[in-house]
Coordinates of C-alpha atoms in Angstrom, one line a residue:
Chain A
M240 CA 18.0 -12.3 23.7
I241 CA 14.5 -13.4 23.4
S242 CA 13.8 -17.0 24.6
K243 CA 11.7 -19.7 22.9
E244 CA 9.5 -19.6 26.0
E245 CA 8.9 -15.8 25.6
V246 CA 8.0 -16.3 21.9
A247 CA 5.6 -19.1 22.9
H248 CA 4.0 -16.7 25.4
V249 CA 3.6 -14.0 22.8
A250 CA 2.1 -16.5 20.4
D251 CA -0.4 -17.4 23.1
L252 CA -1.4 -13.8 23.6
A253 CA -1.8 -13.4 19.8
R254 CA -3.9 -16.5 19.5
L255 CA -1.3 -18.2 17.3
K256 CA 0.2 -21.7 17.6
F257 CA 3.5 -22.9 16.3
T258 CA 5.1 -26.3 16.0
D259 CA 8.4 -26.7 17.8
A260 CA 10.4 -26.3 14.7
E261 CA 8.5 -23.1 13.7
L262 CA 9.0 -21.7 17.2
Q263 CA 12.7 -22.3 16.7
T264 CA 12.7 -20.4 13.4
F265 CA 10.6 -17.6 14.7
T266 CA 12.7 -17.1 17.8
G267 CA 15.8 -16.6 15.7
Q268 CA 14.0 -14.2 13.4
M269 CA 12.3 -12.3 16.3
D270 CA 15.7 -12.0 18.0
E271 CA 17.2 -10.5 14.9
I272 CA 14.3 -8.1 14.3
I273 CA 14.3 -7.0 18.0
G274 CA 18.1 -6.6 17.7
M275 CA 17.4 -4.1 14.8
V276 CA 14.7 -2.2 16.6
D277 CA 16.7 -2.0 19.8
Q278 CA 18.9 0.7 18.1
L279 CA 16.0 3.1 18.9
A280 CA 17.3 3.1 22.5
E281 CA 20.2 5.3 21.5
V282 CA 18.0 8.2 20.4
D283 CA 17.6 10.9 23.1
T284 CA 13.8 11.4 23.3
T285 CA 13.7 13.4 26.5
D286 CA 10.7 15.8 26.4
V287 CA 9.7 14.6 22.9
P288 CA 6.0 13.9 22.6
E289 CA 4.6 10.7 21.0
T290 CA 3.2 10.8 17.5
T291 CA 0.4 8.2 17.0
Q292 CA -1.5 10.1 14.3
N293 CA -0.6 12.6 11.7
V294 CA -3.9 14.3 11.5
L295 CA -5.7 16.3 14.1
L296 CA -8.4 13.9 15.4
E297 CA -11.6 15.4 16.7
N298 CA -14.9 14.0 17.8
V299 CA -17.3 13.8 15.0
M300 CA -20.9 14.1 15.8
R301 CA -23.9 13.5 13.6
E302 CA -27.7 13.4 14.0
D303 CA -29.0 10.2 15.5
E304 CA -31.0 9.1 12.6
A305 CA -32.5 5.7 12.0
T306 CA -30.9 4.1 8.8
L307 CA -31.4 0.9 7.0
V308 CA -28.9 -1.7 8.3
T309 CA -27.3 -4.3 6.1
P310 CA -29.9 -7.2 5.6
R311 CA -29.1 -10.3 7.6
D312 CA -29.0 -12.4 4.5
E313 CA -26.3 -10.3 3.0
L314 CA -24.1 -10.5 6.2
M315 CA -24.6 -14.2 6.3
K316 CA -23.1 -14.7 2.9
N317 CA -19.5 -14.8 4.3
V318 CA -20.3 -16.7 7.5
P319 CA -18.6 -20.1 7.4
T320 CA -21.5 -22.0 9.0
E321 CA -25.0 -20.8 10.0
K322 CA -28.1 -22.3 11.5
D323 CA -31.6 -20.9 11.7
G324 CA -30.2 -17.5 10.7
L325 CA -27.6 -17.4 13.4
I326 CA -23.8 -17.7 13.2
Q327 CA -22.9 -21.3 14.2
V328 CA -19.8 -21.8 16.3
P329 CA -18.5 -24.8 18.3
A330 CA -19.4 -25.0 22.0
I331 CA -17.6 -22.6 24.2
I332 CA -17.2 -25.1 27.0
D333 CA -14.7 -27.8 26.2
K334 CA -16.5 -30.9 27.1
E335 CA -13.3 -33.1 26.8
E336 CA -11.9 -31.2 29.7
D337 CA -14.8 -31.6 32.0
Chain B
M135 CA -5.1 -0.9 -28.2
D136 CA -1.6 -0.4 -27.0
Y137 CA -1.6 1.5 -23.7
F138 CA 2.0 2.4 -24.2
N139 CA 1.4 4.6 -27.1
T140 CA -1.4 6.4 -25.5
N141 CA -2.7 8.0 -22.3
I142 CA -5.9 8.7 -20.5
D143 CA -6.3 12.1 -22.1
Q144 CA -6.1 10.5 -25.5
L145 CA -8.4 7.6 -24.7
H146 CA -10.9 10.1 -23.3
K147 CA -10.7 12.3 -26.4
D148 CA -11.4 9.3 -28.6
L149 CA -14.2 7.9 -26.3
S150 CA -16.0 11.3 -26.1
A151 CA -15.6 11.9 -29.8
G152 CA -17.2 8.4 -30.5
K153 CA -14.0 7.2 -32.2
L154 CA -13.6 4.5 -29.6
K155 CA -16.1 2.5 -27.7
S156 CA -15.6 1.6 -24.0
A157 CA -16.9 -1.9 -24.8
D158 CA -14.1 -2.4 -27.3
L159 CA -11.5 -0.9 -25.0
T160 CA -12.7 -3.1 -22.2
A161 CA -12.8 -6.2 -24.3
D162 CA -9.3 -5.4 -25.6
T163 CA -8.1 -5.1 -22.0
F164 CA -9.2 -8.6 -21.2
K165 CA -7.4 -9.8 -24.3
Q166 CA -4.3 -8.0 -23.1
I167 CA -4.6 -9.7 -19.8
A168 CA -5.2 -13.1 -21.3
D169 CA -2.1 -12.8 -23.3
K170 CA 0.3 -11.0 -20.9
D171 CA -0.8 -12.2 -17.5
K172 CA 0.3 -15.8 -18.3
T173 CA 3.9 -14.6 -17.4
V174 CA 3.1 -11.5 -15.3
K175 CA 0.6 -13.2 -13.1
A176 CA -0.8 -9.9 -11.7
F177 CA -4.5 -10.6 -11.6
L178 CA -6.2 -12.7 -8.8
A179 CA -9.8 -12.1 -10.0
L180 CA -11.4 -10.8 -13.2
N181 CA -14.6 -8.9 -13.4
E182 CA -15.3 -9.7 -17.1
D183 CA -19.2 -9.8 -17.2
D184 CA -19.8 -6.8 -15.0
A185 CA -17.1 -4.8 -16.8
A186 CA -18.7 -5.6 -20.2
K187 CA -22.1 -4.4 -18.8
T188 CA -20.6 -1.2 -17.3
A189 CA -18.8 -0.4 -20.5
A190 CA -21.9 -1.0 -22.6
A191 CA -24.0 1.3 -20.3
I192 CA -21.4 4.0 -20.7
D193 CA -21.3 3.7 -24.4
A194 CA -25.2 3.8 -24.6
A195 CA -25.2 7.0 -22.4
G196 CA -22.3 8.6 -24.3
V197 CA -19.0 9.9 -22.6
D198 CA -19.3 13.3 -21.2
A199 CA -16.5 15.6 -22.4
D200 CA -15.7 16.7 -18.7
K201 CA -15.7 13.1 -17.4
V202 CA -12.2 12.3 -18.2
L203 CA -12.1 8.8 -16.6
A204 CA -15.5 7.6 -18.1
G205 CA -15.2 4.3 -19.9
I206 CA -11.6 3.7 -18.9
P207 CA -10.6 0.3 -17.5
V208 CA -8.8 0.2 -14.1
G209 CA -7.5 -2.5 -11.8
I210 CA -7.8 -2.6 -8.0
K211 CA -5.4 -3.9 -5.5
D212 CA -6.9 -6.9 -3.7
N213 CA -7.0 -5.3 -0.2
I214 CA -9.6 -2.8 -1.3
V215 CA -13.2 -4.3 -1.1
T216 CA -15.4 -4.5 -4.1
D217 CA -19.0 -5.3 -4.0
G218 CA -19.7 -8.8 -5.4
L219 CA -16.0 -9.3 -6.5
T220 CA -13.8 -11.7 -4.5
T221 CA -11.3 -9.7 -2.3
T222 CA -8.7 -11.8 -0.6
A223 CA -5.8 -9.5 0.4
A224 CA -3.8 -12.4 -1.1
S225 CA -4.4 -14.4 2.1
K226 CA -5.7 -17.9 2.6
M227 CA -7.7 -16.3 5.5
L228 CA -9.9 -14.5 3.0
A229 CA -9.7 -16.9 0.0
N230 CA -13.5 -17.1 -0.4
F231 CA -14.4 -13.6 0.8
V232 CA -16.9 -11.7 -1.4
P233 CA -17.6 -8.2 0.0
I234 CA -21.1 -6.9 0.1
Y235 CA -20.1 -3.2 -0.4
D236 CA -17.7 -1.1 -2.3
A237 CA -14.7 0.8 -0.6
T238 CA -15.2 4.6 -0.9
V239 CA -12.4 4.8 -3.5
V240 CA -14.1 2.1 -5.6
K241 CA -17.4 3.9 -5.4
K242 CA -15.8 7.2 -6.5
L243 CA -14.1 5.5 -9.5
K244 CA -17.5 3.9 -10.5
D245 CA -19.1 7.3 -10.1
A246 CA -16.4 8.7 -12.4
G247 CA -17.5 6.0 -14.9
M248 CA -14.4 3.8 -14.7
V249 CA -14.7 0.2 -15.6
I250 CA -13.4 -2.1 -12.8
V251 CA -11.4 -4.9 -14.6
G252 CA -10.3 -7.1 -11.7
K253 CA -8.3 -7.5 -8.5
L254 CA -4.5 -7.4 -8.3
N255 CA -2.0 -9.5 -6.5
M256 CA -0.1 -8.3 -3.5
D257 CA 1.8 -9.3 -0.4
E258 CA -0.5 -10.9 2.0
F259 CA -2.4 -8.2 4.0
A260 CA 0.1 -5.7 2.3
M261 CA 3.0 -6.9 4.4
G262 CA 6.1 -7.3 2.2
S263 CA 8.3 -5.6 -0.5
S264 CA 8.3 -8.2 -3.2
T265 CA 4.7 -9.7 -3.5
E266 CA 6.4 -13.0 -2.7
N267 CA 4.3 -13.2 0.4
S268 CA 1.1 -13.6 -1.5
A269 CA -0.7 -16.9 -0.7
M270 CA -2.0 -17.1 -4.2
Q271 CA 0.8 -16.7 -6.8
T272 CA 4.1 -15.0 -7.6
T273 CA 3.8 -12.0 -9.8
T274 CA 6.9 -11.2 -12.0
N275 CA 8.5 -7.8 -12.8
A276 CA 7.3 -6.4 -16.2
W277 CA 10.9 -5.9 -17.3
D278 CA 12.5 -9.2 -16.2
K279 CA 10.4 -12.2 -15.2
T280 CA 13.1 -13.5 -13.0
K281 CA 12.9 -10.5 -10.8
V282 CA 10.2 -9.4 -8.2
P283 CA 7.8 -6.7 -9.1
G284 CA 8.3 -5.1 -5.7
G285 CA 5.6 -4.9 -3.2
S286 CA 3.1 -4.8 -1.6
S287 CA 1.3 -3.4 -4.6
G288 CA 3.3 -5.6 -7.0
G289 CA 0.4 -6.8 -9.0
S290 CA -0.9 -3.3 -9.5
A291 CA 2.5 -2.1 -10.7
A292 CA 3.3 -5.0 -12.9
A293 CA -0.1 -5.0 -14.7
V294 CA 0.2 -1.3 -15.5
A295 CA 3.9 -1.6 -16.6
A296 CA 3.2 -4.6 -18.7
G297 CA 0.4 -2.7 -20.6
E298 CA -2.4 -5.0 -19.4
I299 CA -4.3 -2.0 -17.9
P300 CA -3.9 1.8 -18.1
A301 CA -4.2 2.4 -14.4
A302 CA -4.6 0.8 -11.0
L303 CA -5.2 1.6 -7.3
G304 CA -2.7 0.5 -4.7
S305 CA -2.0 1.0 -1.1
D306 CA 1.1 2.4 0.6
T307 CA 1.9 1.8 4.3
G308 CA 5.7 2.0 4.1
G309 CA 6.3 2.5 0.4
S310 CA 4.0 -0.2 -1.0
I311 CA 3.0 2.0 -4.0
R312 CA 6.3 3.9 -4.7
Q313 CA 8.6 0.9 -4.4
P314 CA 6.8 -1.3 -7.0
A315 CA 6.4 1.7 -9.2
A316 CA 10.1 2.3 -9.1
F317 CA 10.9 -1.4 -9.8
N318 CA 8.5 -1.4 -12.8
G319 CA 9.3 2.1 -14.3
I320 CA 6.0 3.7 -13.8
V321 CA 4.4 6.5 -11.8
G322 CA 3.2 5.7 -8.2
F323 CA 1.6 8.3 -6.1
K324 CA 0.9 8.1 -2.3
P325 CA -1.2 11.1 -1.2
T326 CA -1.0 12.9 2.1
Y327 CA -2.4 10.8 5.0
G328 CA -6.1 11.8 5.3
R329 CA -6.4 13.0 1.8
V330 CA -8.1 9.8 0.6
S331 CA -10.6 7.7 2.4
R332 CA -9.5 4.3 3.8
W333 CA -13.0 3.1 4.3
G334 CA -13.1 -0.4 2.6
L335 CA -9.3 -0.8 2.7
I336 CA -8.5 -4.0 4.7
A337 CA -6.4 -2.3 7.4
F338 CA -2.7 -3.0 8.0
G339 CA -1.3 0.0 9.9
S340 CA -4.1 2.4 10.4
S341 CA -2.0 5.6 11.1
L342 CA 0.2 4.9 8.1
D343 CA -2.1 3.3 5.4
A344 CA -2.8 5.5 2.3
I345 CA -4.6 4.5 -0.9
G346 CA -3.0 5.9 -4.0
T347 CA -2.5 5.4 -7.8
L348 CA -0.3 3.6 -10.2
T349 CA -0.2 4.8 -13.8
R350 CA 1.9 5.1 -17.0
S351 CA 2.3 8.8 -16.8
V352 CA 2.2 11.7 -14.4
R353 CA -0.9 13.3 -16.0
D354 CA -2.7 9.9 -15.8
G355 CA -1.8 9.9 -12.1
A356 CA -3.3 13.3 -11.5
H357 CA -6.6 12.3 -13.2
L358 CA -6.9 9.1 -11.1
L359 CA -6.0 10.8 -7.8
N360 CA -8.3 13.7 -8.4
A361 CA -11.2 11.1 -8.6
I362 CA -10.6 9.5 -5.2
I363 CA -9.7 12.4 -2.9
G364 CA -12.0 14.0 -0.5
E365 CA -13.5 13.9 3.0
D366 CA -15.5 10.8 3.9
E367 CA -17.9 10.6 6.8
R368 CA -17.0 6.9 7.1
D369 CA -13.4 7.6 7.8
T370 CA -12.9 10.2 10.5
T371 CA -9.2 10.6 9.6
T372 CA -10.1 12.1 6.3
V373 CA -9.4 15.8 6.3
P374 CA -12.1 18.3 5.2
R375 CA -10.8 20.4 2.2
D376 CA -12.3 22.4 -0.6
P377 CA -12.3 20.5 -3.9
E378 CA -9.1 21.1 -5.9
D379 CA -7.4 19.9 -9.1
L380 CA -4.1 18.3 -8.0
G381 CA -2.8 18.6 -11.6
R382 CA -3.4 22.3 -11.9
N383 CA 0.4 23.1 -11.9
I384 CA 1.3 20.5 -14.5
G385 CA 3.1 22.3 -17.5
K386 CA 4.2 25.3 -15.4
G387 CA 7.9 24.1 -15.1
V388 CA 10.1 24.2 -12.1
K389 CA 11.7 27.6 -12.5
G390 CA 12.4 29.1 -9.1
M391 CA 11.4 25.9 -7.3
K392 CA 13.6 25.1 -4.3
I393 CA 14.5 21.3 -4.1
A394 CA 16.3 19.6 -1.2
L395 CA 18.4 16.5 -1.7
P396 CA 18.9 14.6 1.7
E397 CA 22.4 13.4 2.0
E398 CA 21.1 10.4 4.1
Y399 CA 19.2 9.2 1.0
L400 CA 22.3 8.8 -1.1
G401 CA 24.7 7.3 1.4
K402 CA 25.7 3.8 2.5
G403 CA 23.5 1.0 1.3
V404 CA 22.3 2.9 -1.9
D405 CA 23.7 1.4 -5.1
P406 CA 26.1 4.0 -6.5
K407 CA 24.6 3.5 -10.0
V408 CA 21.1 4.3 -8.6
A409 CA 22.6 7.4 -6.8
A410 CA 24.3 8.5 -10.0
Q411 CA 20.9 8.4 -11.8
I412 CA 19.4 10.6 -9.1
E413 CA 22.2 13.0 -9.2
K414 CA 21.7 13.2 -13.0
A415 CA 18.1 14.1 -12.3
A416 CA 19.2 16.8 -9.9
E417 CA 21.3 18.3 -12.6
Q418 CA 18.3 18.3 -14.9
Y419 CA 16.2 20.1 -12.4
K420 CA 18.9 22.8 -12.1
A421 CA 19.1 23.1 -15.9
M422 CA 15.3 23.7 -15.8
G423 CA 15.7 26.6 -13.4
A424 CA 15.2 25.0 -10.0
T425 CA 17.7 25.2 -7.1
V426 CA 18.9 21.9 -5.7
E427 CA 20.7 21.8 -2.5
T428 CA 21.9 19.1 -0.1
V429 CA 20.1 18.9 3.3
S430 CA 20.1 16.5 6.2
L431 CA 17.3 14.4 7.7
P432 CA 19.4 13.2 10.7
H433 CA 16.9 10.6 12.1
T434 CA 16.5 8.7 8.8
K435 CA 18.5 5.7 10.0
Y436 CA 15.9 5.0 12.8
A437 CA 13.0 5.1 10.5
V438 CA 12.9 1.4 9.7
A439 CA 13.1 0.3 13.3
A440 CA 10.4 2.8 14.4
Y441 CA 8.2 1.8 11.5
Y442 CA 8.3 -2.0 12.2
I443 CA 7.2 -1.4 15.8
I444 CA 4.4 1.0 14.9
A445 CA 3.2 -0.8 11.8
S446 CA 3.4 -4.3 13.5
S447 CA 1.7 -3.0 16.6
E448 CA -1.2 -1.5 14.6
A449 CA -1.3 -4.7 12.5
S450 CA -1.5 -7.0 15.5
S451 CA -4.5 -5.0 16.6
N452 CA -6.2 -4.7 13.2
L453 CA -5.8 -8.4 12.5
Q454 CA -7.5 -9.5 15.6
R455 CA -10.8 -9.4 13.7
F456 CA -9.8 -12.5 11.8
D457 CA -11.1 -15.0 14.2
G458 CA -12.8 -17.5 11.9
I459 CA -16.3 -16.7 13.2
R460 CA -18.1 -14.1 11.0
Y461 CA -16.1 -14.4 7.7
G462 CA -12.9 -15.8 6.4
Y463 CA -11.1 -19.2 6.9
R464 CA -12.4 -21.5 9.7
A465 CA -10.3 -24.4 10.7
K466 CA -11.9 -27.9 10.8
D467 CA -11.8 -30.2 13.7
V468 CA -12.0 -27.8 16.5
K469 CA -13.1 -28.7 20.0
N470 CA -14.1 -25.3 21.4
L471 CA -14.1 -21.6 20.7
T472 CA -10.5 -20.9 21.6
D473 CA -9.6 -23.7 19.3
V474 CA -11.5 -21.9 16.4
Y475 CA -9.5 -18.8 17.0
V476 CA -6.1 -20.3 17.4
K477 CA -6.3 -23.0 14.6
S478 CA -8.1 -20.7 12.1
R479 CA -5.4 -17.9 12.6
S480 CA -2.5 -20.4 12.6
E481 CA -3.7 -22.1 9.4
G482 CA -5.0 -19.0 7.7
F483 CA -2.2 -16.5 8.0
G484 CA 1.2 -16.8 6.2
S485 CA 4.5 -16.6 7.9
E486 CA 5.3 -12.9 7.3
V487 CA 1.9 -11.9 8.7
K488 CA 2.4 -14.1 11.8
R489 CA 5.9 -12.5 12.1
R490 CA 4.4 -9.0 12.2
I491 CA 1.6 -10.0 14.5
M492 CA 4.1 -11.5 16.9
L493 CA 6.4 -8.4 16.8
G494 CA 3.4 -6.1 17.4
T495 CA 2.0 -8.2 20.2
Y496 CA 5.5 -8.3 21.8
S497 CA 6.0 -4.5 21.4
L498 CA 2.6 -3.8 23.0
S499 CA 3.0 -6.4 25.8
A500 CA 3.4 -5.6 29.5
G501 CA 7.0 -4.5 30.2
M502 CA 7.8 -3.9 26.5
Y503 CA 5.4 -1.0 25.8
D504 CA 7.7 1.8 27.0
A505 CA 10.9 0.6 25.5
H506 CA 9.4 -0.4 22.2
F507 CA 6.1 1.3 21.3
R508 CA 6.4 4.5 23.2
Q509 CA 10.1 5.0 22.1
A510 CA 9.1 4.4 18.5
A511 CA 6.2 6.9 18.6
K512 CA 8.7 9.5 20.0
V513 CA 11.3 8.8 17.3
R514 CA 8.4 9.2 14.8
T515 CA 8.0 12.7 16.1
L516 CA 11.6 13.4 15.5
I517 CA 11.4 12.0 11.9
A518 CA 8.4 14.3 11.2
R519 CA 10.3 17.3 12.7
D520 CA 13.3 16.6 10.3
F521 CA 10.9 17.0 7.4
E522 CA 9.2 20.1 8.8
N523 CA 12.6 21.7 9.2
V524 CA 13.5 21.1 5.6
F525 CA 10.1 22.3 4.3
K526 CA 10.6 25.6 6.0
D527 CA 13.1 26.5 3.3
Y528 CA 12.2 24.0 0.4
D529 CA 9.2 23.3 -1.8
L530 CA 10.2 19.7 -2.5
I531 CA 12.5 16.9 -1.5
M532 CA 14.1 14.6 -4.2
A533 CA 15.6 11.2 -3.5
P534 CA 15.9 7.7 -4.9
T535 CA 12.8 5.6 -4.2
T536 CA 14.7 2.5 -3.5
P537 CA 18.3 1.6 -2.7
T538 CA 18.6 -0.8 -5.6
T539 CA 16.7 -1.8 -8.7
A540 CA 14.4 -4.9 -8.6
F541 CA 16.1 -8.0 -7.1
K542 CA 15.8 -11.7 -8.1
I543 CA 12.7 -13.7 -7.1
G544 CA 13.7 -15.7 -3.9
A545 CA 16.9 -13.6 -3.2
K546 CA 15.7 -12.0 0.1
V547 CA 12.5 -13.7 1.1
T548 CA 14.1 -15.9 3.8
D549 CA 15.9 -12.9 5.5
P550 CA 13.3 -10.5 7.0
V551 CA 15.8 -7.8 8.2
T552 CA 17.4 -7.5 4.8
M553 CA 14.0 -7.3 3.2
Y554 CA 12.8 -4.6 5.6
M555 CA 15.8 -2.4 4.8
N556 CA 14.6 -2.3 1.2
D557 CA 12.0 0.2 2.3
I558 CA 14.4 2.6 4.2
L559 CA 13.9 5.4 1.6
T560 CA 10.1 5.3 1.5
I561 CA 9.2 4.6 5.2
P562 CA 10.0 8.0 6.7
V563 CA 7.3 9.6 4.4
N564 CA 4.6 7.3 5.9
L565 CA 5.8 8.0 9.4
A566 CA 5.3 11.8 8.8
G567 CA 2.1 11.4 6.7
L568 CA 3.5 13.3 3.7
P569 CA 2.6 13.0 0.0
A570 CA 5.2 11.4 -2.3
A571 CA 5.5 9.9 -5.7
S572 CA 8.0 7.8 -7.6
V573 CA 8.6 8.4 -11.3
N574 CA 10.9 6.6 -13.7
A575 CA 14.4 8.2 -13.6
G576 CA 16.1 6.0 -16.3
F577 CA 17.7 2.7 -16.2
V578 CA 20.6 0.7 -14.6
D579 CA 21.6 -2.5 -16.3
G580 CA 18.2 -2.5 -18.1
M581 CA 16.1 -2.1 -15.0
P582 CA 14.2 1.0 -14.1
V583 CA 15.3 3.4 -11.3
G584 CA 12.8 5.4 -9.3
L585 CA 13.0 9.0 -8.5
Q586 CA 11.1 9.9 -5.4
L587 CA 9.6 13.4 -4.9
I588 CA 8.3 14.3 -1.5
A589 CA 6.3 17.4 -0.5
K590 CA 4.7 19.0 2.6
P591 CA 1.2 17.8 3.7
F592 CA -1.4 18.5 1.0
A593 CA 1.1 19.9 -1.6
E594 CA 0.4 17.1 -4.0
A595 CA 0.2 19.7 -6.7
T596 CA 3.8 20.6 -6.3
I597 CA 4.8 17.0 -6.8
F598 CA 2.7 16.7 -10.0
Q599 CA 4.3 19.9 -11.3
A600 CA 7.8 18.8 -10.8
A601 CA 7.1 15.2 -11.8
A602 CA 5.5 16.4 -15.1
A603 CA 8.6 18.7 -15.8
F604 CA 10.9 15.7 -15.4
E605 CA 8.7 13.4 -17.5
D606 CA 8.5 16.0 -20.3
A607 CA 12.3 16.5 -20.3
N608 CA 13.0 12.7 -20.7
D609 CA 11.8 9.7 -22.6
Y610 CA 12.1 7.3 -19.7
M611 CA 8.4 6.9 -19.4
Q612 CA 8.0 6.1 -23.1
Q613 CA 10.4 3.2 -22.8
I614 CA 8.6 -0.1 -22.2
P615 CA 9.4 -3.7 -21.2
G616 CA 10.5 -5.6 -24.3
G617 CA 11.6 -2.3 -26.0
Q618 CA 8.7 -2.2 -28.6
N619 CA 8.8 1.6 -28.6

């Protein structure tokens, strides 16, 4: 059984926040999903290697050539707020907690 | 122009002979969309002005006889980025996102002369099996507007099946091309992992995602897939291969082909009427000279569990980039930087996306990694080995694409586990990275049934060969929603 507290902890790790009612619903659903995935424990995987990719991954090298980068004006088109050509974000230090 | 009565080869013949203008074909496409999309609701964005310009330029230059896709309209799933055209992945998170570049597949379609018509609805970030998880609108099945179009490429499938467009691109992480193709009675093709570049595809599960095609016919599918394959220096998981025509075996029949029918794909949970339709297809293949034998893929029942851990873990990592800073939704009334992240993500993501981020974060967290992620990755190896064993003796695997035909809108959306089981017959293919297609195998109670054809890695040509033989032996693909034909 996964507890509401554990779900709240996972939410914190994932940078998500839920209301108490949402947390209740999610806990029930997570518990059901984890119950479904727990059946993997019955598979004997002794000496079985893990598969994380289906293609042979190799390092790919290329010449270190200077190329034109995307112009800043283009990149700024999707930035929610900007100031003087820089991405604007709220202050990192939370003054209210000082 | 009625796309049900024609195909890309015929359109190309008319375009290159000057009997048809791409400008007229494109204008007519937008008329079809204006008419039919009122009920289908497949499109999220239309590219009307740009498409008209492209079509006019193609007409002015003339259509080359060997450029089979030139001047033909195409739709793009909304998780594939398009330069200057809104791309939302059906999420509030990206509601106003306008990419500044084209995905490799989009660039390739443009190079082939295709006319990009617009962006198609989907489950948010491709997470879902019904397109009900879209933050934008609910698309309906082309055959019955009370039913789901499937997902996550539900918009792509419904728009093609309804005759709004001749072809579309989709993406398939656990069946998201094949399942909606099955639900809408069209051809959906998921290529081998690494065959098509994922550069410009908004990532869900990076080791599973594949871009593929949705078309009215098998031959159309081969044309479209041929245009998008190939190594891409921007995606290091693309595999270097010499150029090849994936449709080269179309028309050769299936005499002598060895086909396997896995017993696990016709067992418990599969609607007996759906199973009967697939058994009928097996008899047809035998009559055409193939051998069809029952085989076992013993780890099939663990595929859904392994998939949800692996896909969700990869998703939780991929979706970290949505932090409200450089692009996408940013919450208002925030006090500090952590607040920007947490509020933007909590308000921007829908509940299915949050559920998967949570499952993924949990599976990768300290204390859970070995029991969850590592075990799932090992079971994935066993599932891939099951396929390898069968492909030692067989050219092809045939199976139903889905356990049932399309279900009612709202029927499963509140029950995640039941919804996840819907993909049990398509998921193993993604875990093993194999190519697979779904073609229309007839009807049960008026709704299309999907026949899934699976081959070994890079044997797409075998699938097209067998799919075309089946298509030619039946009139299922000519039957259309509303029964006008």
